[in-house]
XYZ file of C-alpha atoms in Angstrom:
652
model
C 0.000 0.000 0.000
C 1.560 3.295 -1.055
C 1.614 6.343 1.125
C -0.445 9.360 -0.019
C 2.741 11.406 0.293
C 5.581 8.923 -0.285
C 8.379 11.499 -0.434
C 7.991 12.342 3.289
C 9.330 9.311 5.121
C 12.692 9.550 6.885
C 12.735 13.179 8.066
C 14.745 15.208 10.558
C 11.665 16.140 12.568
C 10.628 12.484 12.613
C 14.037 11.462 13.961
C 13.869 14.178 16.643
C 10.333 13.176 17.631
C 11.375 9.538 17.709
C 14.302 10.464 19.966
C 12.000 12.247 22.419
C 9.581 9.319 22.531
C 12.584 7.027 22.919
C 13.666 8.784 26.116
C 10.214 8.295 27.645
C 9.717 4.642 26.772
C 13.306 3.558 27.392
C 13.254 5.035 30.896
C 9.852 3.466 31.531
C 10.942 0.027 30.370
C 14.174 0.075 32.397
C 12.222 0.963 35.545
C 9.519 -1.625 34.891
C 12.052 -4.305 34.022
C 14.047 -3.772 37.213
C 10.895 -3.785 39.286
C 9.007 -6.783 37.893
C 11.201 -8.342 35.220
C 8.838 -7.421 32.364
C 8.705 -4.680 29.744
C 5.904 -3.447 27.524
C 5.735 -3.042 23.765
C 6.173 0.622 22.836
C 5.280 0.460 19.129
C 1.563 1.167 19.442
C 1.785 4.009 22.015
C 4.637 5.536 19.996
C 2.559 5.344 16.812
C -0.389 7.086 18.492
C 1.799 9.876 19.919
C 3.552 10.312 16.581
C 0.292 10.595 14.654
C -1.081 13.192 17.049
C 2.092 15.325 17.212
C 2.835 15.240 13.477
C -0.758 16.170 12.727
C -0.407 19.252 14.930
C 2.837 20.116 13.124
C 1.170 19.566 9.759
C 2.034 17.375 6.789
C 2.533 14.140 8.681
C 2.287 10.966 6.601
C 1.710 7.330 7.337
C 5.287 6.454 6.387
C 6.762 9.207 8.551
C 4.732 7.910 11.489
C 6.016 4.420 10.760
C 9.616 5.625 10.953
C 8.975 7.300 14.307
C 7.398 4.206 15.836
C 10.184 2.005 14.444
C 12.839 4.184 16.066
C 11.021 4.359 19.411
C 10.284 0.636 19.356
C 13.953 -0.248 18.810
C 15.083 1.952 21.695
C 12.377 0.631 24.009
C 13.478 -2.911 23.197
C 17.155 -2.130 23.781
C 16.214 -1.490 27.403
C 16.230 -5.298 27.817
C 19.864 -4.894 28.901
C 18.317 -4.153 32.315
C 18.377 -7.963 32.619
C 22.185 -8.141 32.711
C 24.091 -4.921 33.495
C 22.822 -4.612 37.121
C 24.345 -8.034 37.737
C 27.757 -6.333 37.745
C 26.666 -4.340 40.788
C 24.954 -7.307 42.445
C 28.183 -9.299 41.921
C 30.134 -6.507 43.629
C 32.246 -5.599 40.590
C 30.741 -2.186 39.781
C 29.544 0.504 42.170
C 27.793 2.469 39.409
C 27.101 2.150 35.685
C 29.955 3.729 33.647
C 28.370 5.680 30.817
C 30.676 4.764 27.949
C 30.928 1.061 28.707
C 27.204 0.639 29.338
C 26.099 2.778 26.383
C 28.820 1.505 24.028
C 28.114 -2.180 24.588
C 24.350 -1.584 24.318
C 24.778 0.305 21.050
C 27.248 -2.180 19.513
C 25.013 -5.111 20.410
C 21.948 -3.285 19.101
C 23.625 -2.504 15.764
C 24.520 -6.175 15.365
C 20.874 -7.019 16.038
C 19.752 -4.653 13.262
C 22.358 -6.000 10.827
C 21.472 -9.629 11.538
C 17.797 -9.038 10.750
C 18.539 -7.532 7.322
C 19.398 -10.831 5.568
C 16.472 -12.448 7.406
C 13.926 -9.901 6.173
C 13.039 -11.423 2.827
C 12.919 -15.001 4.066
C 11.058 -14.340 7.308
C 8.955 -11.285 6.412
C 8.281 -10.520 2.750
C 8.313 -14.149 1.541
C 6.879 -15.725 4.664
C 3.389 -16.502 5.949
C 4.342 -15.920 9.590
C 1.587 -13.898 11.309
C 3.729 -11.277 13.166
C 0.785 -10.275 15.401
C 2.265 -7.094 16.841
C 3.661 -5.901 13.514
C 0.295 -6.375 11.822
C -1.506 -4.606 14.693
C 0.836 -1.618 14.457
C 0.259 -1.430 10.699
C -3.509 -1.456 11.200
C -3.285 1.385 13.715
C -1.147 3.420 11.334
C -3.584 2.780 8.476
C -6.597 3.657 10.577
C -5.059 6.960 11.685
C -8.213 9.035 11.475
C -8.288 12.291 13.445
C -10.819 11.196 16.036
C -9.301 7.806 16.750
C -5.824 9.247 17.078
C -6.972 11.916 19.489
C -8.956 9.398 21.526
C -5.995 7.042 21.777
C -3.653 9.862 22.789
C -6.174 11.111 25.347
C -6.406 7.624 26.866
C -2.614 7.344 27.034
C -2.274 10.765 28.702
C -5.200 10.132 31.038
C -3.723 6.835 32.226
C -0.310 8.437 32.648
C -1.658 11.329 34.725
C -3.690 9.062 37.014
C -0.740 6.724 37.576
C 1.662 9.630 38.122
C -0.535 11.274 40.756
C -1.084 8.010 42.598
C 2.602 7.051 42.433
C 3.772 10.453 43.667
C 1.346 10.379 46.595
C 2.517 6.856 47.383
C 6.253 6.814 46.684
C 6.952 10.540 47.134
C 4.603 12.011 49.743
C 4.090 8.586 51.390
C 0.467 9.553 52.108
C -0.775 6.387 50.393
C 0.437 2.936 51.314
C 2.311 1.129 48.571
C 0.994 -2.343 49.299
C -0.771 -4.804 51.536
C 1.019 -7.471 53.593
C -0.766 -10.084 55.694
C 1.059 -12.797 57.661
C -0.482 -15.743 59.502
C 0.961 -18.794 61.252
C -0.404 -22.309 61.640
C 1.911 -24.022 64.074
C 5.391 -23.380 62.758
C 4.172 -22.893 59.168
C 4.013 -19.285 57.995
C 1.578 -18.026 55.350
C 1.935 -14.604 53.767
C -0.181 -12.598 51.336
C 1.309 -9.532 49.634
C -0.081 -7.167 47.029
C 1.466 -4.019 45.589
C -0.604 -0.903 44.951
C 0.980 -0.382 41.548
C -0.743 1.101 38.477
C 2.111 -0.237 36.312
C 1.410 -3.801 37.422
C -2.291 -3.434 36.654
C -1.406 -2.114 33.218
C 1.157 -4.842 32.626
C -1.348 -7.499 33.670
C -3.921 -6.083 31.258
C -1.413 -6.294 28.407
C -0.097 -9.748 29.379
C -3.586 -11.262 29.224
C -5.467 -13.864 31.234
C -3.332 -16.880 30.327
C -0.062 -15.264 31.383
C -1.636 -13.649 34.447
C -3.160 -16.887 35.694
C 0.146 -18.678 35.130
C 1.926 -16.136 37.341
C -0.842 -16.413 39.947
C -0.349 -20.182 39.947
C 3.369 -19.698 40.533
C 2.628 -17.288 43.375
C 0.289 -19.817 45.016
C 2.886 -22.579 44.675
C 5.517 -20.340 46.278
C 3.551 -18.765 49.115
C 0.731 -21.259 49.588
C 2.864 -24.415 49.374
C 6.638 -23.834 49.317
C 7.075 -21.204 52.030
C 4.610 -22.765 54.554
C 6.082 -26.228 54.013
C 9.712 -25.127 54.393
C 9.028 -22.836 57.372
C 7.432 -25.811 59.141
C 10.454 -28.037 58.412
C 13.458 -25.740 58.722
C 14.695 -24.236 61.997
C 14.640 -20.531 62.746
C 17.892 -20.207 64.716
C 17.952 -16.422 64.555
C 14.387 -16.290 65.953
C 13.264 -13.999 63.156
C 9.701 -12.654 63.218
C 7.323 -14.856 61.152
C 7.055 -12.371 58.269
C 10.822 -11.925 58.019
C 11.431 -15.685 58.351
C 9.003 -16.345 55.489
C 10.776 -13.782 53.297
C 14.148 -15.327 54.168
C 12.941 -18.818 53.191
C 11.508 -17.526 49.916
C 14.684 -15.618 49.068
C 17.168 -18.405 49.838
C 15.128 -21.538 49.060
C 11.907 -21.097 47.092
C 13.439 -18.636 44.654
C 15.964 -21.297 43.641
C 13.028 -23.579 42.843
C 11.705 -20.832 40.573
C 15.105 -20.516 38.891
C 15.189 -24.242 38.119
C 11.652 -24.143 36.757
C 12.515 -21.124 34.590
C 15.468 -23.010 33.095
C 13.366 -26.060 32.146
C 10.399 -24.017 30.902
C 12.683 -21.824 28.784
C 14.489 -24.826 27.339
C 11.171 -26.489 26.465
C 9.929 -23.345 24.743
C 13.073 -23.278 22.613
C 12.750 -26.996 21.794
C 9.139 -26.505 20.699
C 10.079 -23.689 18.366
C 13.282 -25.250 17.037
C 11.736 -27.031 13.986
C 10.157 -23.853 12.549
C 13.312 -21.895 13.397
C 15.467 -24.345 11.441
C 13.015 -24.255 8.519
C 13.180 -20.458 8.562
C 16.994 -20.449 8.494
C 17.029 -22.985 5.661
C 14.531 -20.878 3.695
C 16.653 -17.782 4.291
C 19.778 -19.452 2.952
C 17.952 -20.759 -0.107
C 16.280 -17.498 -1.017
C 19.155 -15.126 -0.434
C 21.402 -17.028 -2.841
C 21.551 -15.273 -6.214
C 19.280 -12.501 -5.005
C 18.524 -9.814 -7.558
C 17.903 -6.145 -6.916
C 14.314 -5.192 -6.057
C 12.514 -2.024 -5.156
C 12.532 -3.056 -1.477
C 16.170 -2.119 -1.070
C 18.076 -2.744 2.159
C 21.227 -1.005 3.315
C 24.057 -1.623 0.865
C 26.528 -4.447 1.432
C 29.327 -1.889 1.867
C 27.371 -0.012 4.538
C 26.483 -3.227 6.323
C 30.107 -4.369 6.215
C 31.331 -1.084 7.640
C 28.771 -1.166 10.423
C 29.628 -4.785 11.206
C 33.346 -4.050 11.478
C 32.645 -0.946 13.550
C 30.392 -2.859 15.958
C 32.971 -5.627 16.366
C 35.743 -3.102 17.036
C 33.556 -1.404 19.624
C 32.925 -4.721 21.345
C 36.635 -5.585 21.343
C 37.561 -2.147 22.667
C 35.062 -2.198 25.525
C 35.880 -5.787 26.474
C 39.582 -4.872 26.566
C 38.908 -1.682 28.556
C 36.941 -3.743 31.068
C 39.775 -6.250 31.595
C 42.813 -3.969 31.239
C 42.779 -2.441 34.763
C 42.605 -5.836 36.495
C 44.272 -8.385 34.185
C 47.079 -8.904 31.678
C 47.200 -11.070 28.567
C 43.495 -10.610 27.876
C 43.495 -10.333 24.066
C 42.827 -14.061 23.384
C 39.670 -14.042 25.490
C 38.616 -10.688 23.992
C 38.926 -12.087 20.457
C 36.986 -15.233 21.305
C 34.313 -13.165 23.084
C 33.756 -10.960 20.013
C 33.463 -13.991 17.722
C 31.083 -15.590 20.222
C 28.911 -12.443 20.178
C 28.686 -12.534 16.388
C 28.096 -16.269 15.928
C 25.766 -16.856 18.864
C 24.079 -13.509 18.220
C 23.262 -14.378 14.603
C 21.885 -17.814 15.465
C 19.728 -16.315 18.191
C 18.684 -13.463 15.883
C 17.249 -16.021 13.481
C 15.637 -17.962 16.315
C 14.138 -14.872 17.982
C 12.987 -13.472 14.657
C 11.085 -16.631 13.884
C 9.660 -16.802 17.410
C 8.522 -13.186 17.116
C 6.818 -14.043 13.843
C 4.908 -16.881 15.481
C 3.999 -15.618 18.950
C 4.915 -11.916 18.899
C 7.841 -10.024 20.387
C 6.343 -9.724 23.866
C 5.729 -13.466 24.182
C 9.076 -14.564 22.758
C 11.095 -16.262 25.547
C 14.067 -13.883 25.592
C 14.586 -14.539 29.309
C 15.145 -18.203 28.570
C 17.613 -17.430 25.798
C 19.522 -15.101 28.134
C 19.749 -17.883 30.720
C 21.070 -20.294 28.109
C 23.479 -17.596 26.938
C 24.740 -17.144 30.507
C 25.490 -20.853 30.799
C 27.243 -20.923 27.410
C 29.307 -17.814 28.208
C 30.449 -19.297 31.511
C 31.286 -22.644 29.910
C 33.240 -20.854 27.167
C 35.352 -19.056 29.791
C 35.943 -22.328 31.616
C 37.055 -23.945 28.349
C 39.463 -21.095 27.628
C 40.783 -21.326 31.170
C 41.447 -25.043 30.667
C 43.400 -24.170 27.503
C 45.414 -21.531 29.351
C 43.991 -18.634 27.317
C 42.521 -16.605 30.176
C 44.363 -14.101 32.384
C 45.464 -15.396 35.774
C 43.213 -12.857 37.502
C 40.145 -14.310 35.776
C 39.761 -17.128 38.302
C 41.208 -15.321 41.328
C 39.260 -13.765 44.213
C 36.449 -16.305 44.110
C 36.128 -16.099 40.316
C 34.792 -12.550 40.681
C 36.304 -11.347 37.398
C 35.088 -14.421 35.519
C 31.541 -13.811 36.774
C 31.720 -10.122 35.875
C 33.076 -10.743 32.373
C 30.343 -13.335 31.760
C 27.715 -10.728 32.641
C 29.419 -8.076 30.482
C 29.612 -10.401 27.467
C 26.007 -11.448 27.993
C 24.921 -7.784 28.075
C 26.100 -7.242 24.494
C 24.405 -10.477 23.382
C 21.181 -9.447 25.154
C 21.102 -6.202 23.185
C 21.576 -8.165 19.952
C 18.849 -10.737 20.499
C 16.393 -8.206 21.941
C 16.739 -5.930 18.907
C 16.468 -8.820 16.437
C 13.369 -10.019 18.277
C 11.689 -6.647 17.766
C 13.039 -5.449 14.419
C 11.364 -8.051 12.254
C 8.018 -6.953 13.721
C 8.855 -3.383 12.677
C 9.959 -4.514 9.218
C 6.667 -6.396 8.873
C 4.814 -3.206 9.725
C 6.914 -1.381 7.141
C 6.147 -3.997 4.487
C 2.392 -3.659 5.096
C 2.400 0.143 4.859
C 4.853 0.388 1.944
C 7.948 1.679 3.750
C 11.471 1.696 2.310
C 13.431 -1.002 4.193
C 16.779 0.811 4.128
C 15.238 3.959 5.585
C 13.562 1.919 8.274
C 16.880 0.248 9.065
C 18.471 3.690 9.469
C 15.675 4.638 11.881
C 16.238 1.420 13.836
C 19.952 2.161 14.210
C 19.108 5.719 15.291
C 16.791 4.235 17.917
C 19.631 2.057 19.194
C 21.897 5.103 19.464
C 19.419 7.199 21.446
C 18.333 4.273 23.616
C 21.948 3.412 24.428
C 22.569 6.995 25.557
C 19.491 6.995 27.817
C 20.052 3.635 29.533
C 23.171 4.382 31.695
C 21.875 7.530 33.432
C 18.499 5.890 34.085
C 20.192 2.826 35.576
C 22.351 5.047 37.784
C 19.396 7.123 38.936
C 17.314 4.096 39.841
C 20.163 2.359 41.632
C 21.119 5.392 43.688
C 17.496 6.136 44.596
C 16.157 2.647 45.309
C 19.000 0.129 45.190
C 18.573 -3.471 44.113
C 17.528 -6.371 46.312
C 20.759 -7.511 47.944
C 22.768 -4.510 46.707
C 22.155 -1.101 48.287
C 24.297 1.942 47.366
C 24.152 3.545 50.824
C 23.689 2.255 54.373
C 20.360 2.934 56.015
C 18.253 2.688 52.845
C 14.873 0.987 53.139
C 15.193 -2.467 51.527
C 11.412 -2.625 51.178
C 11.641 -0.011 48.415
C 14.550 -1.692 46.596
C 13.999 -2.785 42.992
C 13.827 -6.580 42.853
C 15.889 -6.823 39.611
C 14.869 -10.484 39.153
C 16.750 -11.280 35.931
C 20.096 -9.706 36.915
C 19.954 -11.513 40.254
C 19.243 -14.835 38.538
C 21.962 -14.354 35.899
C 24.496 -13.436 38.581
C 23.450 -16.432 40.639
C 23.906 -18.807 37.702
C 27.268 -17.389 36.572
C 28.730 -17.255 40.063
C 27.375 -20.709 40.858
C 28.991 -22.250 37.766
C 32.399 -20.823 38.630
C 32.307 -21.418 42.398
C 30.202 -24.616 42.476
C 27.987 -22.911 45.060
C 24.541 -23.264 43.528
C 21.819 -24.722 45.744
C 21.424 -27.768 43.537
C 18.784 -29.372 45.765
C 16.311 -26.553 45.303
C 17.334 -26.110 41.669
C 16.699 -29.804 40.974
C 13.318 -29.561 42.690
C 12.565 -26.610 40.426
C 13.674 -28.521 37.342
C 11.421 -31.414 38.307
C 8.565 -28.968 38.826
C 9.338 -27.450 35.415
C 8.998 -30.872 33.782
C 5.667 -31.351 35.534
C 4.442 -27.944 34.357
C 5.390 -28.763 30.772
C 3.460 -32.047 30.923
C 0.462 -30.284 32.494
C 0.484 -27.598 29.796
C 0.595 -30.218 27.050
C -2.422 -31.944 28.593
C -4.343 -28.680 28.893
C -3.619 -27.764 25.273
C -5.425 -30.889 24.105
C -8.515 -29.488 25.816
C -8.096 -26.065 24.258
C -6.607 -24.486 27.392
C -3.114 -23.433 28.412
C -0.962 -22.775 31.460
C 2.369 -21.401 30.179
C 5.141 -23.128 32.168
C 7.433 -20.106 31.882
C 4.739 -17.869 33.370
C 4.280 -20.203 36.349
C 8.042 -20.343 36.894
C 8.333 -16.544 36.779
C 5.465 -16.317 39.291
C 7.501 -18.522 41.635
C 10.593 -16.395 41.197
C 9.098 -12.908 41.496
C 7.939 -11.391 44.812
C 4.335 -12.246 45.674
C 3.341 -8.585 45.570
C 4.339 -8.438 41.900
C 2.765 -11.712 40.768
C -0.508 -11.165 42.618
C -1.102 -7.595 41.465
C -0.158 -8.435 37.878
C -2.615 -11.351 37.952
C -5.309 -8.952 39.217
C -4.622 -6.718 36.216
C -4.937 -9.692 33.867
C -8.240 -10.769 35.453
C -9.557 -7.199 35.344
C -8.655 -7.020 31.645
C -10.412 -10.314 30.914
C -13.570 -9.143 32.697
C -13.596 -5.796 30.874
C -13.044 -7.413 27.471
C -15.824 -9.917 28.159
C -18.239 -7.145 29.125
C -17.257 -5.223 26.002
C -17.901 -8.276 23.785
C -21.275 -8.848 25.424
C -22.233 -5.227 24.806
C -21.153 -5.554 21.210
C -23.196 -8.725 20.760
C -26.340 -7.058 22.087
C -25.856 -3.788 20.190
C -28.027 -2.950 17.209
C -25.155 -2.696 14.769
C -23.166 -5.644 16.042
C -19.958 -3.808 15.136
C -17.234 -2.744 17.504
C -15.501 0.573 17.518
C -11.804 0.366 16.726
C -11.094 3.334 18.959
C -13.012 1.868 21.860
C -11.220 -1.429 21.433
C -7.834 0.226 21.850
C -8.759 2.415 24.829
C -7.860 -0.244 27.395
C -4.503 -0.874 25.758
C -3.657 2.820 25.713
C -4.804 3.329 29.321
C -2.722 0.333 30.404
C 0.297 1.738 28.571
C -0.354 5.093 30.245
C -0.429 3.437 33.666
C 2.970 1.883 32.995
C 4.512 5.044 31.566
C 3.057 7.262 34.309
C 4.314 5.188 37.239
C 7.651 4.498 35.565
C 8.392 8.142 34.784
C 7.303 9.160 38.272
C 9.714 6.577 39.655
C 12.506 8.039 37.535
C 11.565 11.592 38.610
C 11.590 10.593 42.271
C 14.975 8.989 41.676
C 16.285 12.294 40.296
C 14.910 14.222 43.275
C 16.317 11.630 45.670
C 19.748 11.948 44.102
C 19.579 15.754 44.289
C 18.589 15.802 47.961
C 20.574 12.762 49.097
C 17.493 11.252 50.775
C 14.920 8.762 49.504
C 12.156 10.233 51.717
C 12.737 13.931 51.154
C 9.058 14.612 50.384
C 7.524 12.224 52.888
C 4.564 13.549 54.888
C 3.957 10.247 56.652
C 5.103 11.697 59.989
C 2.143 14.103 59.981
C -0.613 11.481 59.674
C -1.647 8.628 61.991
C 0.233 5.363 61.468
C -2.542 3.300 59.840
C -3.999 6.069 57.688
C -1.628 5.638 54.676
C -2.514 1.934 54.428
C -6.232 2.686 54.465
C -5.924 5.572 52.018
C -3.698 3.477 49.745
C -6.247 0.659 49.625
C -9.105 3.055 48.865
C -7.072 5.029 46.344
C -5.896 1.956 44.488
C -9.452 0.624 44.352
C -10.630 3.963 42.952
C -7.844 3.874 40.354
C -8.901 0.405 39.153
C -12.530 1.559 39.035
C -11.569 4.592 36.933
C -9.598 2.312 34.595
C -12.640 0.052 34.129
C -15.026 2.978 33.632
C -12.882 4.667 30.998
C -12.231 1.376 29.183
C -15.948 0.541 28.926
C -17.118 4.057 28.125
C -18.918 4.173 24.796
C -17.242 6.596 22.367
């Protein structure tokens, strides 16, 4: 489909607008990822904002909007490096996030991800029947960019953001509203605990995840806190005589969470095994169809440009790897060379795999976490193999293998950027194909998104760490650990890498988790035959994440299911029997607004905390009775959910 104004596509104002949107969604995704281990797709909100802003500026076209959303989507996806970089602080190697190393490795890995998807485009996008659900949805929104629908979508996004921002500031800043609910009960020596977070972002994330994923996480939460914690607290001694609530948290952190890690490993591996046949078919098709390729109107970046970018990215990787090792080790060039080759080879294989997965199940549902776990194991084993061959510096295995663990995390960070970008870019290229975009221009926009996103990530990581800290790693003494970001993926990656090198993993709990993972896979296969599903990876993540996260996210998923069911029933009983496209997207835009609003408020509070040197500089809790914030928080959060439901169901 050709654009009504095809000459306006890759423009300076579009790149600037894309950069501004990038800052917002990258910061939001980093915050959300460190808090709950999940991110949200930014393509659709970025497309809505772009359409509204460019219309106000005048002369905006469908293709220009597509370039803006492609750029913002790439940067939002690059934020997946939140899953690895904080591990360097958790491992005790970094005390902050150096700008050039963090940004440079993110950018180099992201560029490789863009380059790897270019030869896959024809085989997996233009000449493929893969559905690409998110890419098709973004194209439909761009095509249906009528004035009224765009304004309604933007209004919903802003409305959700404002509501979430106000609530989050009153909760996390003024401390007038409680930030959660915690109930603890004992039956003999067994301890039961129920926790829920008053978080607009979690409600929004649950709405976007859907009922299947939400119920899977709720199941994991029940297994952890309704079975695992009570059982282990009744069996294990409490020598320190901790209070019941603290003892339960200690058991979950040091025992049950390892069960979740084992289940995540098995569930991730099974997901990859299931998708391996179509992945291999896609790679074979790519190799067959790119041989003897002739020039077409859908032109990609030239081979010379791609070659230059590839060499530049590899040199950047080598330089940053060497800069990382140089202050603490000598004779590091062999391992640097092998690490760069590993990034390219493993990155390309995973780019093909993730691209095909994204085409089948969508970018958001693609099991990147599982691939990162597998990558962590392979990186650690590669270092052990080099050490056996005498190709690693002597310092690599000294001091409890601290440097080996840190270099594994650093190498994995570059690979994470590569596979995350490849997972998202093919969706964007599918959108571009459907709306008639020029592939090479879109690829330029994707690289620009990587550049801006890479520049935003380090300061956001530093702000969040200094303001909140991570579970198990606080920047200053006296900080409230209850407000620390859980950083689930970095903690798990660090645990795995350190455990491989030091042989210190809790294999008993991990093996229990692996056995549970096998059981969940079998259960899911049985449910699928009946037309139902219980994603094993979702259950495993529910085990691993704090109960407050899993439970609130599940509530958001259930709320979304109820609202969508009511909407369908209204549609069925209406006189026209036709749904409104703008009404159908209102919930999605409100949910995205909830996530963006809370996330940006969290970043703002982090900035203010860093400026004042205190994480409670605006707290008014001392001026109100002790139980009032909890009551007000419960009422306020209930009112927020009610407002979300009312706006979602409101007839346009």
